Amino acid sequence: MKCLSCREDYNAYVAGTCKVCYEEASETEEALKQEIEDLKAKVTFLRFWSPLDHNHRSTAVPGLPYTDVVLLASDGPKDLPPVPVPAHKAVLVSRSPVFKAMLENEMEESRSSTIKISDVSYEVLLAFINYLYTAEATLDEQMAYDLVVFAEKYQVKHLKAYCEKFLVSKLNWDNSVMSYAFAHQQNAKLVGDAALSLITDNMDKLTKREEYVELVERDPRLVVEIYEAYLAKQVNTAVHKDSSMKPQSNPVSMFYGGDTCAAEGEGGGE
Amino acid sequence: MKCLSCREDYNAYVAGTCKVCYEEASETEEALKQEIEDLKAKVTFLRFWSPLDHNHRSTAVPGLPYTDVVLLASDGPKDLPPVPVPAHKAVLVSRSPVFKAMLENEMEESRSSTIKISDVSYEVLLAFINYLYTAEATLDEQMAYDLVVFAEKYQVKHLKAYCEKFLVSKLNWDNSVMSYAFAHQQNAKLVGDAALSLITDNMDKLTKREEYVELVERDPRLVVEIYEAYLAKQVNTAVHKDSSMKPQSNPVSMFYGGDTCAAEGEGGGE
């Protein structure tokens, strides 16, 4: 018979769904796509102007309207005054509990309308503030690392998760040890777990790496955690191998059983 | 063979998809659900505090931080002063082009920090302002009608669409003529089209309705549009009937042809 989706003929061995379930699944997909459209419209409505459109070092463009605070990055060129990044206290306070505490607790920042931010470049500060208004950032690896640090410092979880996802997608053997150490420092669990998994898959090559030798020197406890994770993985794999070596009572399930269960779990006609 | 989704047996006549397409569709569904989760998190991040949590007639709760404007509804109890609804000019300006023009063009409102809003109750004003911060509103029919008027006046398209969808879901024969007239007045195309379609499906009952008689009196051109839509529908139906009466060259497609095409359009394995 013919598959309604790919139009190819298929037989009972590779049967998927009946027509009713296929149509239900199509309807579910349509409904999910509609929900995505609705949510995207909501995001567009809720996001503010992008401060990026209003902040330029050289050209004179009108600033954000009704700002009541400016932020200054400390790490700029030494011979130039820092470029102010204007913002709204209401936005800072609503997005970051650290800014909230800073501005509400009668600190220097709450009396003046200037907040000096140390250890950050103008570019990173601007990207950070922009994210608070738009939930968007243009990332490369360096910017993502910088923003994770900033997001951790100012407790902006959404930004941190956003950058961590990006960094996980860029993980490879070459940056894995560095990423692992970084993640530990910044409490970045997503990156840390992914890097640890990559490292423990390549233990035979680990000890030859320069970053490994440095890490043993700098933070040996972190290296111990790598070995502990490796050990746990070995035990797990052994248990798994052991159980999969047992004879199957139903030979068909060796080919279809696993797949079918997985597909069931991912759920068609909900 | 067995359907992987409902676990029922099916035969070639009610075949849906092959196993590969079924699994692809399941993956697509998972991916769409993940995208929905991500967008919901983004909405949560971008929405402000709800002004509803900060505005109460009776109890003294802390207001929104760093507000720079208050709005006053004119339609309150005569013997009481209006309750101020505090807000941020930055939010008003970013959400409504009318507030933008009002505040930027050196009108009375831009100099003072009070904006008086005529023809609106405190409850509707508060719901409106709350929507600007959260993209959410608790609706009943009256509130939805009131907010459509407000959204049209202040050109907040997202709110207008939100309320129109709600009103369409509440459409019935009893409120159809009233909704149709309202939609015309407020330029609410979604409600207008849905109401018109409902009315033209029930033309035999129309002229007996009180609202119809009133509408002929008040705005006869609107009634003419109903008759024109009815006429167009009749012509369409006649054409459709005519073509469906022709003999089918392939009798199977009478039962499956139409359905299959529709299901194809809704797209499975994208």
Coordinates of C-alpha atoms in Angstrom, one line a residue:
Chain A
M1 CA 0.0 0.0 0.0
K2 CA 1.0 3.7 -0.4
C3 CA 2.4 5.9 2.3
L4 CA 0.3 9.1 2.5
S5 CA 3.4 11.1 3.4
C6 CA 6.2 10.0 1.1
R7 CA 3.9 8.3 -1.5
E8 CA 6.1 5.2 -1.6
D9 CA 4.8 1.7 -1.4
Y10 CA 5.3 -0.1 1.8
N11 CA 4.4 -3.5 3.3
A12 CA 3.4 -4.8 6.7
Y13 CA 7.0 -5.0 8.0
V14 CA 7.5 -1.3 7.8
A15 CA 4.0 -0.2 8.6
G16 CA 3.6 3.1 10.5
T17 CA 0.2 4.4 11.2
C18 CA -3.4 4.0 10.0
K19 CA -5.1 6.8 8.1
V20 CA -7.0 8.1 11.1
C21 CA -3.8 8.4 13.2
Y22 CA -2.0 10.0 10.3
E23 CA -4.6 12.6 9.9
E24 CA -4.7 13.3 13.7
A25 CA -1.0 13.7 13.7
S26 CA -1.2 16.2 10.8
E27 CA -3.8 18.1 12.8
T28 CA -1.6 18.1 15.9
E29 CA 1.3 19.4 13.8
E30 CA -0.9 22.2 12.4
A31 CA -2.0 23.1 15.9
L32 CA 1.5 23.2 17.2
K33 CA 2.7 25.4 14.3
Q34 CA -0.2 27.7 15.0
E35 CA 0.8 27.9 18.7
I36 CA 4.4 28.7 17.6
E37 CA 3.1 31.5 15.4
D38 CA 1.0 32.9 18.2
L39 CA 4.0 32.8 20.6
K40 CA 6.3 34.5 18.1
A41 CA 3.8 37.3 17.7
K42 CA 3.7 37.6 21.5
V43 CA 7.5 37.8 21.7
T44 CA 7.5 40.5 19.0
F45 CA 4.9 42.4 21.0
L46 CA 6.7 42.1 24.3
R47 CA 10.2 42.9 23.2
F48 CA 11.4 46.4 23.5
W49 CA 13.3 48.4 20.9
S50 CA 16.7 47.0 20.6
P51 CA 19.2 49.3 22.3
L52 CA 21.6 48.2 19.6
D53 CA 19.7 50.4 17.2
H54 CA 20.1 53.3 19.5
N55 CA 23.8 52.9 20.5
H56 CA 26.6 53.7 18.2
R57 CA 30.1 54.9 19.0
S58 CA 30.3 57.2 16.1
T59 CA 27.0 58.3 14.7
A60 CA 24.5 60.4 16.5
V61 CA 21.2 58.6 16.7
P62 CA 18.4 59.3 19.1
G63 CA 18.8 57.3 22.3
L64 CA 16.1 55.1 23.8
P65 CA 13.2 57.3 25.0
Y66 CA 12.7 57.9 28.7
T67 CA 15.8 56.2 30.0
D68 CA 16.7 57.0 33.6
V69 CA 20.1 55.4 34.0
V70 CA 23.3 54.9 32.1
L71 CA 25.8 52.1 32.3
L72 CA 29.5 52.5 31.8
A73 CA 31.9 49.7 30.9
S74 CA 35.2 49.9 32.6
D75 CA 37.3 48.0 30.1
G76 CA 37.4 50.5 27.2
P77 CA 40.4 52.1 25.5
K78 CA 42.4 53.9 28.2
D79 CA 42.6 57.2 26.4
L80 CA 38.9 57.5 25.7
P81 CA 36.1 58.1 28.1
P82 CA 33.7 55.1 28.3
V83 CA 30.6 55.2 26.0
P84 CA 27.5 55.4 28.1
V85 CA 24.8 52.7 27.5
P86 CA 21.4 54.2 28.4
A87 CA 18.7 52.0 29.9
H88 CA 15.6 52.0 32.0
K89 CA 15.9 51.1 35.7
A90 CA 12.5 49.4 35.4
V91 CA 13.9 47.0 32.8
L92 CA 17.1 46.3 34.7
V93 CA 15.3 45.6 37.9
S94 CA 12.7 43.3 36.3
R95 CA 15.3 41.2 34.5
S96 CA 18.1 40.8 37.1
P97 CA 17.8 40.3 40.9
V98 CA 21.3 41.7 41.2
F99 CA 20.3 45.0 39.6
K100 CA 17.2 44.9 41.7
A101 CA 19.1 44.7 44.9
M102 CA 21.7 47.2 43.7
L103 CA 19.1 49.8 42.8
E104 CA 16.6 49.3 45.7
N105 CA 19.1 49.1 48.5
E106 CA 20.2 52.7 48.7
M107 CA 23.6 51.9 47.2
E108 CA 25.6 54.5 45.4
E109 CA 23.9 53.3 42.1
S110 CA 20.4 54.0 43.3
R111 CA 21.1 57.6 44.2
S112 CA 23.0 58.4 41.1
S113 CA 21.8 57.6 37.6
T114 CA 25.1 56.0 36.6
I115 CA 26.1 52.4 37.1
K116 CA 29.8 51.5 36.5
I117 CA 30.3 47.9 35.4
S118 CA 33.8 46.5 36.0
D119 CA 35.7 43.8 34.0
V120 CA 33.6 44.1 30.9
S121 CA 34.0 45.7 27.5
Y122 CA 31.6 48.1 25.9
E123 CA 30.6 45.5 23.3
V124 CA 29.7 42.8 25.9
L125 CA 27.9 45.3 28.1
L126 CA 25.8 46.5 25.1
A127 CA 25.0 42.9 24.0
F128 CA 24.0 42.2 27.6
I129 CA 21.7 45.2 27.9
N130 CA 20.3 44.5 24.5
Y131 CA 19.4 40.9 25.6
L132 CA 17.5 42.3 28.6
Y133 CA 15.2 44.2 26.2
T134 CA 14.9 41.7 23.3
A135 CA 15.9 38.2 24.6
E136 CA 18.2 38.0 21.6
A137 CA 21.9 38.1 21.0
T138 CA 24.3 37.7 18.1
L139 CA 26.8 35.2 19.4
D140 CA 30.2 33.9 18.6
E141 CA 32.1 31.7 21.0
Q142 CA 34.0 34.5 22.8
M143 CA 30.8 36.6 23.2
A144 CA 28.9 33.5 24.5
Y145 CA 31.6 32.9 27.1
D146 CA 31.7 36.6 28.1
L147 CA 27.9 36.7 28.4
V148 CA 27.8 33.5 30.5
V149 CA 30.1 35.2 33.0
F150 CA 27.9 38.4 32.9
A151 CA 24.7 36.4 33.2
E152 CA 26.0 34.5 36.1
K153 CA 27.1 37.7 37.9
Y154 CA 23.8 39.4 37.4
Q155 CA 21.7 36.2 37.7
V156 CA 20.0 36.5 34.3
K157 CA 19.1 32.8 33.9
H158 CA 17.5 33.0 30.6
L159 CA 20.5 34.6 29.0
K160 CA 22.8 32.1 30.6
A161 CA 20.8 29.1 29.2
Y162 CA 20.7 30.8 25.8
C163 CA 24.5 31.1 25.7
E164 CA 25.1 27.7 27.2
K165 CA 23.0 26.1 24.4
F166 CA 25.1 27.9 21.9
L167 CA 28.4 26.8 23.6
V168 CA 27.2 23.2 23.7
S169 CA 26.6 23.3 20.0
K170 CA 30.2 24.4 19.5
L171 CA 31.8 21.8 21.8
N172 CA 34.6 19.7 20.3
W173 CA 37.5 17.7 21.5
D174 CA 39.8 20.7 21.2
N175 CA 37.8 23.0 23.5
S176 CA 36.3 20.4 25.8
V177 CA 38.8 20.6 28.7
M178 CA 38.8 24.4 28.7
S179 CA 34.9 24.4 28.5
Y180 CA 34.7 21.9 31.3
A181 CA 36.9 24.1 33.6
F182 CA 35.0 27.3 32.5
A183 CA 31.6 25.6 33.2
H184 CA 32.7 24.7 36.7
Q185 CA 33.9 28.2 37.4
Q186 CA 30.6 29.8 36.1
N187 CA 28.2 27.2 37.5
A188 CA 27.2 26.3 33.9
K189 CA 25.8 22.9 34.3
L190 CA 24.6 22.4 30.6
V191 CA 28.1 23.1 29.2
G192 CA 29.8 21.2 32.1
D193 CA 27.8 18.0 31.6
A194 CA 28.3 18.1 27.8
A195 CA 32.0 18.7 28.1
L196 CA 32.4 16.0 30.7
S197 CA 30.6 13.5 28.5
L198 CA 32.8 14.3 25.5
I199 CA 36.0 14.0 27.7
T200 CA 35.1 10.7 29.2
D201 CA 34.4 9.4 25.7
N202 CA 38.0 10.2 24.8
M203 CA 39.9 9.3 27.9
D204 CA 42.8 7.5 26.0
K205 CA 43.8 10.9 24.5
L206 CA 43.2 13.0 27.6
T207 CA 46.4 12.9 29.5
K208 CA 48.4 14.0 26.5
R209 CA 46.6 17.3 26.3
E210 CA 48.3 20.5 27.5
E211 CA 45.1 21.8 29.1
Y212 CA 44.9 18.6 31.1
V213 CA 48.3 19.1 32.5
E214 CA 47.5 22.7 33.4
L215 CA 44.2 21.6 35.0
V216 CA 45.9 19.0 37.2
E217 CA 48.2 21.8 38.3
R218 CA 45.5 24.5 38.8
D219 CA 42.5 22.5 40.1
P220 CA 43.2 18.8 40.7
R221 CA 39.7 18.3 42.3
L222 CA 38.2 19.0 38.9
V223 CA 40.4 16.3 37.3
V224 CA 39.3 13.9 40.0
E225 CA 35.7 14.5 39.0
I226 CA 36.6 13.6 35.4
Y227 CA 38.0 10.2 36.6
E228 CA 35.0 9.6 38.8
A229 CA 32.6 10.3 35.9
Y230 CA 34.7 8.0 33.7
L231 CA 34.5 5.2 36.2
A232 CA 30.8 5.5 36.6
K233 CA 30.4 5.4 32.8
Q234 CA 32.5 2.2 32.6
V235 CA 30.3 0.6 35.3
N236 CA 27.2 1.6 33.5
T237 CA 28.4 0.4 30.1
A238 CA 29.4 -3.0 31.7
V239 CA 25.9 -3.4 33.2
H240 CA 24.3 -2.4 29.9
K241 CA 26.5 -4.9 27.9
D242 CA 25.8 -7.6 30.3
S243 CA 22.0 -7.3 30.0
S244 CA 22.1 -6.9 26.2
M245 CA 24.1 -10.2 25.9
K246 CA 21.2 -12.2 27.4
P247 CA 19.3 -14.3 24.9
Q248 CA 16.1 -12.6 23.5
S249 CA 12.9 -14.5 24.1
N250 CA 11.2 -12.9 21.1
P251 CA 13.7 -12.4 18.2
V252 CA 11.5 -9.9 16.4
S253 CA 11.8 -7.4 19.2
M254 CA 15.6 -7.4 18.7
F255 CA 14.9 -5.5 15.5
Y256 CA 11.7 -3.6 16.1
G257 CA 11.1 -3.7 19.9
G258 CA 13.4 -0.9 20.9
D259 CA 12.5 1.4 18.1
T260 CA 8.8 0.9 18.5
C261 CA 9.0 1.8 22.2
A262 CA 11.0 4.9 21.6
A263 CA 8.6 6.1 18.9
E264 CA 5.7 5.3 21.2
G265 CA 7.2 7.5 23.9
E266 CA 7.6 10.4 21.6
G267 CA 3.8 10.1 21.1
G268 CA 1.9 10.5 17.8
G269 CA -1.8 11.2 18.3
E270 CA -1.8 13.4 21.4
Chain B
M1 CA -0.9 -4.8 10.1
K2 CA -0.7 -2.8 13.3
C3 CA -0.8 0.9 13.6
L4 CA 2.2 2.1 15.6
S5 CA 0.1 4.9 17.1
C6 CA -3.3 3.5 18.1
R7 CA -2.1 -0.2 18.1
E8 CA -5.2 -1.2 16.1
D9 CA -5.0 -3.5 13.1
Y10 CA -5.6 -1.8 9.7
N11 CA -5.6 -2.7 6.1
A12 CA -4.5 -1.2 2.8
Y13 CA -7.7 0.8 2.4
V14 CA -7.1 2.8 5.5
A15 CA -3.3 2.9 5.3
G16 CA -1.6 6.1 6.6
T17 CA 2.2 6.3 6.6
C18 CA 5.1 3.9 6.5
K19 CA 7.3 3.5 9.6
V20 CA 10.0 6.0 8.4
C21 CA 7.5 8.7 7.9
Y22 CA 5.8 8.0 11.2
E23 CA 9.1 8.3 13.0
E24 CA 10.0 11.5 11.1
A25 CA 6.6 13.0 12.0
S26 CA 7.2 12.0 15.7
E27 CA 10.6 13.8 15.6
T28 CA 9.0 16.8 14.0
E29 CA 6.4 16.9 16.8
E30 CA 9.1 16.7 19.4
A31 CA 11.0 19.5 17.8
L32 CA 7.9 21.7 17.6
K33 CA 7.1 21.1 21.2
Q34 CA 10.6 22.0 22.2
E35 CA 10.3 25.2 20.2
I36 CA 7.1 26.0 22.0
E37 CA 8.8 25.5 25.4
D38 CA 11.6 27.8 24.3
L39 CA 9.2 30.5 23.1
K40 CA 7.2 30.2 26.4
A41 CA 10.4 30.8 28.4
K42 CA 11.2 33.8 26.2
V43 CA 7.7 35.3 26.8
T44 CA 8.2 34.7 30.6
F45 CA 11.5 36.5 30.4
L46 CA 10.2 39.4 28.4
R47 CA 7.0 40.1 30.2
F48 CA 7.1 42.7 32.9
W49 CA 5.6 42.5 36.3
S50 CA 1.9 42.5 36.0
P51 CA 0.5 45.9 37.0
L52 CA -2.5 43.9 38.3
D53 CA -0.4 42.8 41.2
H54 CA 0.5 46.3 42.0
N55 CA -2.9 48.1 41.6
H56 CA -5.7 47.7 44.1
R57 CA -8.4 50.1 45.0
S58 CA -8.4 49.3 48.7
T59 CA -5.1 47.7 49.8
A60 CA -1.8 49.5 50.0
V61 CA 0.7 47.5 48.0
P62 CA 3.9 48.9 46.6
G63 CA 3.5 50.3 43.1
L64 CA 5.5 49.4 40.0
P65 CA 9.1 50.6 40.5
Y66 CA 10.4 53.6 38.5
T67 CA 7.1 54.6 36.9
D68 CA 7.1 58.1 35.4
V69 CA 3.5 58.5 34.4
V70 CA 0.0 57.8 35.8
L71 CA -3.2 57.2 33.8
L72 CA -6.6 58.3 35.0
A73 CA -9.8 56.7 33.8
S74 CA -12.7 59.2 33.5
D75 CA -15.6 56.8 33.9
G76 CA -15.4 56.2 37.7
P77 CA -17.9 56.7 40.5
K78 CA -18.9 60.4 40.4
D79 CA -18.3 61.0 44.1
L80 CA -14.8 59.5 44.2
P81 CA -11.6 60.7 42.7
P82 CA -10.2 58.4 39.9
V83 CA -7.7 55.7 41.0
P84 CA -4.4 56.4 39.3
V85 CA -2.8 53.6 37.2
P86 CA 0.9 54.1 37.3
A87 CA 3.0 53.1 34.2
H88 CA 6.3 53.7 32.4
K89 CA 6.3 56.1 29.4
A90 CA 8.8 53.8 27.8
V91 CA 6.4 50.9 27.8
L92 CA 3.4 53.0 26.6
V93 CA 5.5 54.4 23.8
S94 CA 6.9 51.1 22.7
R95 CA 3.5 49.4 22.5
S96 CA 1.2 52.0 21.1
P97 CA 1.9 54.5 18.3
V98 CA -0.9 56.7 19.7
F99 CA 0.8 57.0 23.1
K100 CA 4.1 57.6 21.2
A101 CA 2.6 60.5 19.2
M102 CA 0.9 61.8 22.3
L103 CA 4.0 61.8 24.5
E104 CA 6.5 62.9 21.9
N105 CA 4.6 65.8 20.3
E106 CA 4.7 68.2 23.2
M107 CA 1.1 67.8 24.0
E108 CA -0.2 68.4 27.4
E109 CA 0.5 64.8 28.3
S110 CA 4.2 64.9 27.5
R111 CA 4.8 67.9 29.8
S112 CA 2.8 66.6 32.7
S113 CA 3.1 63.1 34.1
T114 CA -0.6 62.4 34.1
I115 CA -2.7 61.1 31.1
K116 CA -6.4 61.4 31.4
I117 CA -8.3 58.7 29.4
S118 CA -11.9 59.5 28.5
D119 CA -14.8 57.0 28.0
V120 CA -13.2 54.2 29.9
S121 CA -13.7 52.6 33.3
Y122 CA -10.9 51.9 35.8
E123 CA -11.2 48.2 35.3
V124 CA -10.8 48.4 31.5
L125 CA -7.9 50.8 31.7
L126 CA -6.1 48.6 34.2
A127 CA -6.7 45.5 32.0
F128 CA -5.4 47.5 29.0
I129 CA -2.2 48.7 30.8
N130 CA -1.7 45.2 32.1
Y131 CA -1.8 43.8 28.6
L132 CA 0.9 46.2 27.5
Y133 CA 3.2 44.7 30.1
T134 CA 2.3 41.1 29.9
A135 CA 0.4 40.3 26.6
E136 CA -2.3 38.7 28.7
A137 CA -5.8 39.5 29.8
T138 CA -8.6 37.8 31.6
L139 CA -11.5 38.2 29.3
D140 CA -15.3 37.9 29.4
E141 CA -17.4 39.1 26.5
Q142 CA -17.9 42.6 27.8
M143 CA -14.2 43.1 28.6
A144 CA -13.3 41.8 25.2
Y145 CA -15.6 44.3 23.5
D146 CA -14.3 47.1 25.6
L147 CA -10.7 46.2 24.9
V148 CA -11.3 46.0 21.2
V149 CA -12.5 49.6 21.3
F150 CA -9.5 50.6 23.4
A151 CA -7.0 48.7 21.2
E152 CA -8.4 50.3 18.1
K153 CA -8.2 53.7 19.6
Y154 CA -4.6 53.3 20.7
Q155 CA -3.6 51.1 17.8
V156 CA -2.5 48.1 19.8
K157 CA -2.9 45.4 17.1
H158 CA -1.8 42.5 19.2
L159 CA -4.4 43.1 21.9
K160 CA -7.1 43.7 19.3
A161 CA -6.4 40.3 17.6
Y162 CA -6.3 38.7 21.0
C163 CA -9.7 40.0 21.9
E164 CA -11.2 39.4 18.4
K165 CA -10.2 35.7 18.6
F166 CA -12.0 35.4 21.9
L167 CA -15.1 37.1 20.5
V168 CA -15.1 34.8 17.5
S169 CA -15.1 31.8 19.9
K170 CA -18.2 33.3 21.6
L171 CA -20.1 34.1 18.4
N172 CA -23.6 32.6 18.2
W173 CA -26.8 33.4 16.4
D174 CA -28.1 35.6 19.2
N175 CA -25.1 38.0 19.2
S176 CA -24.2 37.7 15.5
V177 CA -26.0 40.9 14.3
M178 CA -24.8 43.0 17.2
S179 CA -21.2 41.6 16.7
Y180 CA -21.4 42.3 13.0
A181 CA -22.3 46.0 13.6
F182 CA -19.7 46.3 16.3
A183 CA -17.0 44.8 14.1
H184 CA -17.8 47.3 11.4
Q185 CA -17.6 50.2 13.8
Q186 CA -14.3 49.1 15.2
N187 CA -12.7 47.9 12.0
A188 CA -12.5 44.4 13.5
K189 CA -12.3 42.2 10.4
L190 CA -11.9 38.9 12.2
V191 CA -15.1 39.3 14.1
G192 CA -16.9 40.9 11.2
D193 CA -16.1 38.1 8.7
A194 CA -17.1 35.4 11.2
A195 CA -20.4 37.2 12.1
L196 CA -21.2 37.8 8.5
S197 CA -20.7 34.1 7.7
L198 CA -23.0 33.1 10.5
I199 CA -25.7 35.5 9.5
T200 CA -25.7 34.5 5.8
D201 CA -26.0 30.9 6.9
N202 CA -29.3 31.8 8.7
M203 CA -30.9 34.3 6.3
D204 CA -34.3 32.8 6.7
K205 CA -34.4 33.8 10.4
L206 CA -32.7 37.2 9.9
T207 CA -35.5 39.6 9.1
K208 CA -37.5 38.6 12.2
R209 CA -34.7 39.7 14.6
E210 CA -35.1 43.0 16.5
E211 CA -31.4 43.9 16.0
Y212 CA -32.0 43.5 12.2
V213 CA -34.8 46.0 12.2
E214 CA -32.7 48.4 14.3
L215 CA -29.7 48.0 11.9
V216 CA -31.9 48.8 8.9
E217 CA -32.9 52.0 10.7
R218 CA -29.5 53.0 11.9
D219 CA -27.1 51.9 9.1
P220 CA -28.8 50.5 6.1
R221 CA -25.6 50.2 4.1
L222 CA -24.4 47.6 6.5
V223 CA -27.6 45.6 5.8
V224 CA -26.9 45.9 2.1
E225 CA -23.5 44.3 2.7
I226 CA -25.2 41.4 4.3
Y227 CA -27.4 40.8 1.3
E228 CA -24.5 41.2 -1.1
A229 CA -22.5 38.6 0.9
Y230 CA -25.5 36.3 0.9
L231 CA -25.9 36.6 -2.9
A232 CA -22.2 35.9 -3.5
K233 CA -22.4 32.8 -1.2
Q234 CA -25.5 31.6 -3.2
V235 CA -23.6 32.0 -6.5
N236 CA -20.6 30.1 -5.1
T237 CA -22.7 27.3 -3.7
A238 CA -24.5 26.9 -7.1
V239 CA -21.2 26.7 -8.9
H240 CA -19.9 24.2 -6.4
K241 CA -23.1 22.1 -6.6
D242 CA -22.9 22.2 -10.4
S243 CA -19.4 20.9 -10.6
S244 CA -19.9 18.2 -7.9
M245 CA -22.9 16.8 -9.9
K246 CA -20.7 15.9 -12.9
P247 CA -20.0 12.2 -13.2
Q248 CA -16.7 11.1 -11.6
S249 CA -14.1 9.5 -14.0
N250 CA -12.6 7.6 -11.1
P251 CA -15.1 6.5 -8.5
V252 CA -12.5 5.8 -5.8
S253 CA -11.5 9.5 -5.7
M254 CA -15.1 10.3 -4.7
F255 CA -14.3 8.7 -1.3
Y256 CA -10.6 9.2 -0.9
G257 CA -9.5 11.8 -3.4
G258 CA -10.7 14.9 -1.5
D259 CA -9.5 13.7 1.9
T260 CA -6.2 12.6 0.7
C261 CA -5.5 16.0 -1.0
A262 CA -6.5 17.8 2.2
A263 CA -4.3 15.7 4.3
E264 CA -1.4 16.2 1.9
G265 CA -1.8 19.9 2.1
E266 CA -1.5 19.8 5.9
G267 CA 1.8 18.1 5.4
G268 CA 3.3 15.2 7.3
G269 CA 7.0 14.7 7.1
E270 CA 8.3 18.3 6.9

